[in-house]
mmCIF file of C-alpha atoms in Angstrom:
data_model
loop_
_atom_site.group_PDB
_atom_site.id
_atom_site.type_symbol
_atom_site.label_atom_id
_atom_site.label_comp_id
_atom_site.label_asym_id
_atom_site.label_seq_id
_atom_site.Cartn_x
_atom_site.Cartn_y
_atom_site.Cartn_z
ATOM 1 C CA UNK A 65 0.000 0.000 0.000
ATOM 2 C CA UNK A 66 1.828 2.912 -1.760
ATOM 3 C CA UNK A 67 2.335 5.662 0.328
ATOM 4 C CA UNK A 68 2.205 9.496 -0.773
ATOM 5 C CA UNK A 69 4.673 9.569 -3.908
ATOM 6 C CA UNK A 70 6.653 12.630 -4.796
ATOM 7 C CA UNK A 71 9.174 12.766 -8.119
ATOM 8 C CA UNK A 72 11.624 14.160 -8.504
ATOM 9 C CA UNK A 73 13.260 13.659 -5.266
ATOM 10 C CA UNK A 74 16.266 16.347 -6.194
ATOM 11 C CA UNK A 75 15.774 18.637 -9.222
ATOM 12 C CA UNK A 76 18.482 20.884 -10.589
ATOM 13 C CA UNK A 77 17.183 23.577 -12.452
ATOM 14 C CA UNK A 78 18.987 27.130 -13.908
ATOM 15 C CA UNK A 79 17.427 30.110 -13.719
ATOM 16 C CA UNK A 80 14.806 30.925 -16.173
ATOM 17 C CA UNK A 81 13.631 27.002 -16.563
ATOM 18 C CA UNK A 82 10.867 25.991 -15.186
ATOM 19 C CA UNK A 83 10.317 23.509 -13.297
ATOM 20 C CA UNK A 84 7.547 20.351 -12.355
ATOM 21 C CA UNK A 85 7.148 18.500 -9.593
ATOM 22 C CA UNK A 86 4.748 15.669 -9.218
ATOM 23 C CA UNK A 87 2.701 14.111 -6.369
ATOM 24 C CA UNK A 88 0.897 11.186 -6.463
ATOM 25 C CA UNK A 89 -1.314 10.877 -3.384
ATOM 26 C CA UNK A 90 -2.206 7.810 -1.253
ATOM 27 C CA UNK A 91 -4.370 5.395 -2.866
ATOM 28 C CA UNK A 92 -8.272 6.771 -2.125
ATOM 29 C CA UNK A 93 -7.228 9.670 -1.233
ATOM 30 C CA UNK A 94 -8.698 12.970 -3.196
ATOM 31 C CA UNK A 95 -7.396 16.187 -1.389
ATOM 32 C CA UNK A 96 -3.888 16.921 -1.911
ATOM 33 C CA UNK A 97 -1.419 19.302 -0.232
ATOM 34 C CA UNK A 98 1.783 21.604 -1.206
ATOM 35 C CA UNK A 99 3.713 22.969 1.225
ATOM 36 C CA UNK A 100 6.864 24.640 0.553
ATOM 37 C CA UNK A 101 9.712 24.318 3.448
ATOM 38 C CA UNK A 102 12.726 26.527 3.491
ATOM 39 C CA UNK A 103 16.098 25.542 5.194
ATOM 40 C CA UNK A 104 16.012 25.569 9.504
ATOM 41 C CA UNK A 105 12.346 26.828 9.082
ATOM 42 C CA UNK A 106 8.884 24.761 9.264
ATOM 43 C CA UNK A 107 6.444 24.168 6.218
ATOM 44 C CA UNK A 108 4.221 27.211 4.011
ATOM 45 C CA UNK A 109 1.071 26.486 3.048
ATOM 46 C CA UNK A 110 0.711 27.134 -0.861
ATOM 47 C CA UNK A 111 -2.105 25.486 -2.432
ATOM 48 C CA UNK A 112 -4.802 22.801 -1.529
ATOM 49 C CA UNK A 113 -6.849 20.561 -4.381
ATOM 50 C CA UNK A 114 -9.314 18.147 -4.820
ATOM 51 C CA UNK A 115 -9.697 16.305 -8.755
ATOM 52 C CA UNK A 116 -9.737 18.791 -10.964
ATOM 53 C CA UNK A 117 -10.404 21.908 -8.392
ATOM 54 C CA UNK A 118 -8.227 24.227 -6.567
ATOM 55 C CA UNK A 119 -9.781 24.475 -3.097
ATOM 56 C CA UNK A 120 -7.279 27.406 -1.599
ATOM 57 C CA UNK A 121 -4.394 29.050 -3.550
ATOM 58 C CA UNK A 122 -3.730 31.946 -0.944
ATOM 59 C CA UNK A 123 0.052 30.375 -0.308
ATOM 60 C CA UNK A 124 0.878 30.347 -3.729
ATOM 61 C CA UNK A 125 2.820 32.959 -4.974
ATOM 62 C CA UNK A 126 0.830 35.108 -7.820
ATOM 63 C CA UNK A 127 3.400 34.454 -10.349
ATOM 64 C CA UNK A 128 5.206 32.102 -11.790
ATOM 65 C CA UNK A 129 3.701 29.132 -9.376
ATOM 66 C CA UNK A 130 1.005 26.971 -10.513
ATOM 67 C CA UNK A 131 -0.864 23.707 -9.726
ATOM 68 C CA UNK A 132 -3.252 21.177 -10.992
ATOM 69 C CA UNK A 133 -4.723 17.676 -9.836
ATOM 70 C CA UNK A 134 -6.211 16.529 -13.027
ATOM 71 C CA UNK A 135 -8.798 13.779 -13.195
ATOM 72 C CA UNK A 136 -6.094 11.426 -13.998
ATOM 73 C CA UNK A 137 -2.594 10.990 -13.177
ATOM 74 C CA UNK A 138 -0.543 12.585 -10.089
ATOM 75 C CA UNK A 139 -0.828 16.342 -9.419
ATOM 76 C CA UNK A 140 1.986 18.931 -10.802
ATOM 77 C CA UNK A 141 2.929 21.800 -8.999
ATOM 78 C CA UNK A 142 4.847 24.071 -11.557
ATOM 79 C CA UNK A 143 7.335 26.772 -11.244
ATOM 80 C CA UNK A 144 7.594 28.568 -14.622
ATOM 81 C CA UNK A 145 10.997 30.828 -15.087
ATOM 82 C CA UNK A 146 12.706 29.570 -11.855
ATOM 83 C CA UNK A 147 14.612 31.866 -9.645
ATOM 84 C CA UNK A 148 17.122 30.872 -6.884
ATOM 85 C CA UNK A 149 14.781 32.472 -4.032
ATOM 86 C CA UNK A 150 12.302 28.851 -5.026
ATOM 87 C CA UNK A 151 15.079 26.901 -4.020
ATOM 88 C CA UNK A 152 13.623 24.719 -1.032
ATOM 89 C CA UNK A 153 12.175 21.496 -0.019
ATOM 90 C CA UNK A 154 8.486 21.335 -1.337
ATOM 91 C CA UNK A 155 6.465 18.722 -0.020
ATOM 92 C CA UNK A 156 3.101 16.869 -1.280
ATOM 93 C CA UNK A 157 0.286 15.612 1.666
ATOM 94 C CA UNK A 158 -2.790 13.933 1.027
ATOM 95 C CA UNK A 159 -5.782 12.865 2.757
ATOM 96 C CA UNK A 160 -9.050 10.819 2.037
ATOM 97 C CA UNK A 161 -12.370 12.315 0.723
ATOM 98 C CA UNK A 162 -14.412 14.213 3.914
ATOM 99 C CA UNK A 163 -11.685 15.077 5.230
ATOM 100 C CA UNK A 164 -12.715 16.629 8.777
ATOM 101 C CA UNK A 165 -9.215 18.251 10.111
ATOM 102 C CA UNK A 166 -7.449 14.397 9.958
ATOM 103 C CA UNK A 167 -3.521 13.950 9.767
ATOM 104 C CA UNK A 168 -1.745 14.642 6.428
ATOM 105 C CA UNK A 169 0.112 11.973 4.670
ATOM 106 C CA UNK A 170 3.291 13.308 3.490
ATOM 107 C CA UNK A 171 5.626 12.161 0.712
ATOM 108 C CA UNK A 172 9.243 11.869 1.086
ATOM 109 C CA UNK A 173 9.862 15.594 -0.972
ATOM 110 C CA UNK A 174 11.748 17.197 -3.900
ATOM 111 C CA UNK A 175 14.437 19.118 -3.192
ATOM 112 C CA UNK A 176 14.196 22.378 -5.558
ATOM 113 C CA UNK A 177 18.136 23.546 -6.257
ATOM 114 C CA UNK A 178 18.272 26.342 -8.904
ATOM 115 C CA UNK A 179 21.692 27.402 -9.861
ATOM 116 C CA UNK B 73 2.581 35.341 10.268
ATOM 117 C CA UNK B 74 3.005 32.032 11.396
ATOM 118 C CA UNK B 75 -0.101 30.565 13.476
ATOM 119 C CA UNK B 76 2.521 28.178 15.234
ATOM 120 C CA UNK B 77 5.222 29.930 17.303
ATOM 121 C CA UNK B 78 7.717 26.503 19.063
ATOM 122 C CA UNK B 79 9.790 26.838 21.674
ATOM 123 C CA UNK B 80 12.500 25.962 22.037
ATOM 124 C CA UNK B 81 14.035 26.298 18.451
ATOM 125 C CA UNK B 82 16.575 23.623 19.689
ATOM 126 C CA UNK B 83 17.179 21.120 22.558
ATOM 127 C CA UNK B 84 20.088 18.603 23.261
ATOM 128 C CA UNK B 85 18.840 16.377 25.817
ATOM 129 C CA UNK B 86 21.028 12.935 27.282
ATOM 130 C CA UNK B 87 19.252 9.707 26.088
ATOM 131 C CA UNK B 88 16.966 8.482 28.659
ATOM 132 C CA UNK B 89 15.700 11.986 29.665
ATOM 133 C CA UNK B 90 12.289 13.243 28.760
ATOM 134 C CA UNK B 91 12.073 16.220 26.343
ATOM 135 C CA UNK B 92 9.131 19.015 26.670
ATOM 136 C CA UNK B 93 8.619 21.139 23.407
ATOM 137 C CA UNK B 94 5.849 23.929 23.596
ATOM 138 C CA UNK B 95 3.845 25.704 21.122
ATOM 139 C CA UNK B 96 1.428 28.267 21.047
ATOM 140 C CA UNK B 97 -1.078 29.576 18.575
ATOM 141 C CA UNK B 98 -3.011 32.936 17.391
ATOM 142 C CA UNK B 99 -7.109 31.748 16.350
ATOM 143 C CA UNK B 100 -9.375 29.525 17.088
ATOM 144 C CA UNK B 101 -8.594 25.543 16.288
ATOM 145 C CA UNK B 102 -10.595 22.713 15.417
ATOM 146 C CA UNK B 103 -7.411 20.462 16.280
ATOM 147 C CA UNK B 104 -3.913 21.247 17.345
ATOM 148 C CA UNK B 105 -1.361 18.291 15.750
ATOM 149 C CA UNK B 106 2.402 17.457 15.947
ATOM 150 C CA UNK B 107 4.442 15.960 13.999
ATOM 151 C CA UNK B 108 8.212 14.455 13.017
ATOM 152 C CA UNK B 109 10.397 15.110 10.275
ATOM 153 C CA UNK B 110 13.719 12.998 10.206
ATOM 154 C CA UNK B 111 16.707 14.915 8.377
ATOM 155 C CA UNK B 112 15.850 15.188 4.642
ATOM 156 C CA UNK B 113 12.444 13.409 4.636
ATOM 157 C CA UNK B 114 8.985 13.656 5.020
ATOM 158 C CA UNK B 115 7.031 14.628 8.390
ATOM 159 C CA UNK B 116 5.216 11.792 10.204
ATOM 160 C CA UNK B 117 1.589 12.795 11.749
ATOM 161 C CA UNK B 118 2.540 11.809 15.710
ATOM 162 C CA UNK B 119 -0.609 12.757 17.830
ATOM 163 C CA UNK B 120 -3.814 14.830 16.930
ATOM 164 C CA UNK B 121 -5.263 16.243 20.259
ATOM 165 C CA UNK B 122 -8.933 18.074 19.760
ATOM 166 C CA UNK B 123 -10.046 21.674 20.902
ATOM 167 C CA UNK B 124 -12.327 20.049 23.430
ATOM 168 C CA UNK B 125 -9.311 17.252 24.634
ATOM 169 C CA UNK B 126 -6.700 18.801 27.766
ATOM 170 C CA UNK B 127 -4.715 15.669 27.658
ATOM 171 C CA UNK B 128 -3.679 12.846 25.307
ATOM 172 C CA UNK B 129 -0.674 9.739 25.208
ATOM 173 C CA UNK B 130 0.395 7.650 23.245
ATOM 174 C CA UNK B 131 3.758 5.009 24.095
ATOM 175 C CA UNK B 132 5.721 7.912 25.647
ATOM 176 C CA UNK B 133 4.450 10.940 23.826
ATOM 177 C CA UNK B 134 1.953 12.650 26.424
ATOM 178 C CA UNK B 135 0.276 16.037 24.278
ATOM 179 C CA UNK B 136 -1.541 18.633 26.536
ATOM 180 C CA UNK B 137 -3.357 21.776 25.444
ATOM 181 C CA UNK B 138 -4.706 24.851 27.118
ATOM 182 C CA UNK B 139 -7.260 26.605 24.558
ATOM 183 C CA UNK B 140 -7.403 29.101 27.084
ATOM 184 C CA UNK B 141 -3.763 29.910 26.870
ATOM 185 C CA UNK B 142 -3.693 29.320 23.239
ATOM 186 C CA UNK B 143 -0.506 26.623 23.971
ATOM 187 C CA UNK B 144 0.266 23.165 23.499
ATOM 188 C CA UNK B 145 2.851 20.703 24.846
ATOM 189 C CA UNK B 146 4.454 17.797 23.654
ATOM 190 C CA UNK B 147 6.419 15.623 26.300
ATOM 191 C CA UNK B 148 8.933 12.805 24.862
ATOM 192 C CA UNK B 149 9.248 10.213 28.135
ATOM 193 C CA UNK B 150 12.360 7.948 27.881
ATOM 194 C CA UNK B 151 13.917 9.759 24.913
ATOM 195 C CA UNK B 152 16.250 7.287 22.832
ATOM 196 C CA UNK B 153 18.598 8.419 20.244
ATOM 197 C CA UNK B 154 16.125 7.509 17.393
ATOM 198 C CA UNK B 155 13.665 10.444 18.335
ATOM 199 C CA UNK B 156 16.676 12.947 17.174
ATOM 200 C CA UNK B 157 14.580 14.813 14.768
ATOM 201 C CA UNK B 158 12.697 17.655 14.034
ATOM 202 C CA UNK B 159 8.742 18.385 15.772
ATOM 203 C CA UNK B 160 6.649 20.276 14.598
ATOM 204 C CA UNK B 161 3.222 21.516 15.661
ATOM 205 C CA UNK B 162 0.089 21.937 13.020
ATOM 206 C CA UNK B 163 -3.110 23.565 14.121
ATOM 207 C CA UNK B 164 -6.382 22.996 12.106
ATOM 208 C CA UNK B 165 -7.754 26.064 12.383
ATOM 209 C CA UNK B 166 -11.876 26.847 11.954
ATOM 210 C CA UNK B 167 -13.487 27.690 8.727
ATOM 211 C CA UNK B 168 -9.826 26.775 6.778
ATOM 212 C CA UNK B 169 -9.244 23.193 5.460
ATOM 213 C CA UNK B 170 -5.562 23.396 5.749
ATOM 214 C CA UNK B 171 -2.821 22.713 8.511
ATOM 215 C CA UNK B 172 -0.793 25.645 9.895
ATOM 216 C CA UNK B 173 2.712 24.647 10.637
ATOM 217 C CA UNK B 174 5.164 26.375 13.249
ATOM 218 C CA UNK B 175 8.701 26.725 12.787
ATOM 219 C CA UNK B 176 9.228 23.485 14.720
ATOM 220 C CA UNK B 177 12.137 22.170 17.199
ATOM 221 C CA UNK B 178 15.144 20.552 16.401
ATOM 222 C CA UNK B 179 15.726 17.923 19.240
ATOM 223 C CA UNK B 180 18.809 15.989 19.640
ATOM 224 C CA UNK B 181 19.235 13.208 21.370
ATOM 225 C CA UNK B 182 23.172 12.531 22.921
ATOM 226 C CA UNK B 183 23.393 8.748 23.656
#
């Protein structure tokens, strides 16, 4: 039984690429999570989903950043024209449908580096 | 700014001691939860204590909170060199569907 699945787990990136990270949550599970951790500090809220809906974007920055949980396949949070300021840990969390203030499932993380 | 505010930032106990790492919060909570995040990995959901719960254990975690003081408590009994990690505290706060992390605690165990 799978747990929360995050690719890459490092991704090198120079400035001006963008980048995609993927999370594919727990099996049953329909909300996901992306939080954004910085070195020595604890996790930022950016953006929760359900299939094909964004529930609450107000910790995603209003440029550049954007994320989807499509019917199918994993969700993709995407970084467009990277700078080095989104280097950090960004981490995926899901939890089951009805969620009513449960415990997060967390993957393991990709580590953003952008040269 | 952040809902969760831990104290202390850091703590280097002996093995065998217990470790006590507080938190407090700003609003209102449906649930207050901790958590553990090992050196480059994912966190791992500990303990979930609710608004209306003072006290909760489980092995030789003991949670407490005081809604009144806005502050939560998380007590590591026995500590082993295995609980070296990071804790953080999450609060589930009302009308938001969406955890609020602090800026956690870096414990260390010395064996």
């Amino acid at each position: 039984n799978a747990g929360v699945m995050q690719n890459p787990r490092h991704l090198v990136r120079r400035r001006g690429q963008e980048a995609r990270l993927r999370c594919s949550p727990m099996k049953g599970h329909s909300h996901v999570y992306w939080y954004r951790q910085l070195p020595e500090e604890g996790l930022k809220f950016m953006v929760y989903l359900q299939k094909e809906n964004i529930i609450d974007e107000s910790g995603m920055p209003k440029e550049r950043f954007s994320a989807e949980f499509p019917k199918e396949g994993p969700s993709i949070l995407r970084i467009q024209q990277v700078v080095r300021g989104d280097s950090a840990a960004y981490f995926c969390a899901s939890s089951p449908p009805g969620w009513a203030d449960e415990k997060l499932f967390f993957g393991s993380g990709t580590q953003l580096s952008v040269l | 700014s952040q809902q969760g505010e831990e104290d202390p930032q850091a703590l280097s106990i002996q093995e065998g001691e217990n470790a006590t790492m507080n938190c407090s919060y700003k609003t209102s909570i449906n649930n207050l939860q901790w958590y553990r995040q090992n050196s480059g990995r994912g966190l791992v959901h500990l303990i979930l204590i609710r608004s209306n719960e003072r006290e909760k254990h489980s092995g030789r975690l003991r949670v407490t909170l005081d809604t009144s003081k806005k502050s939560s408590s998380l007590l590591i009994t026995a500590s082993r060199a295995a609980d070296t990690a990071s804790y953080f505290c999450a609060t589930s706060i009302q009308g938001a569907q969406k955890l609020v992390f602090g800026q956690g605690t870096r414990l260390t165990i010395n064996p």
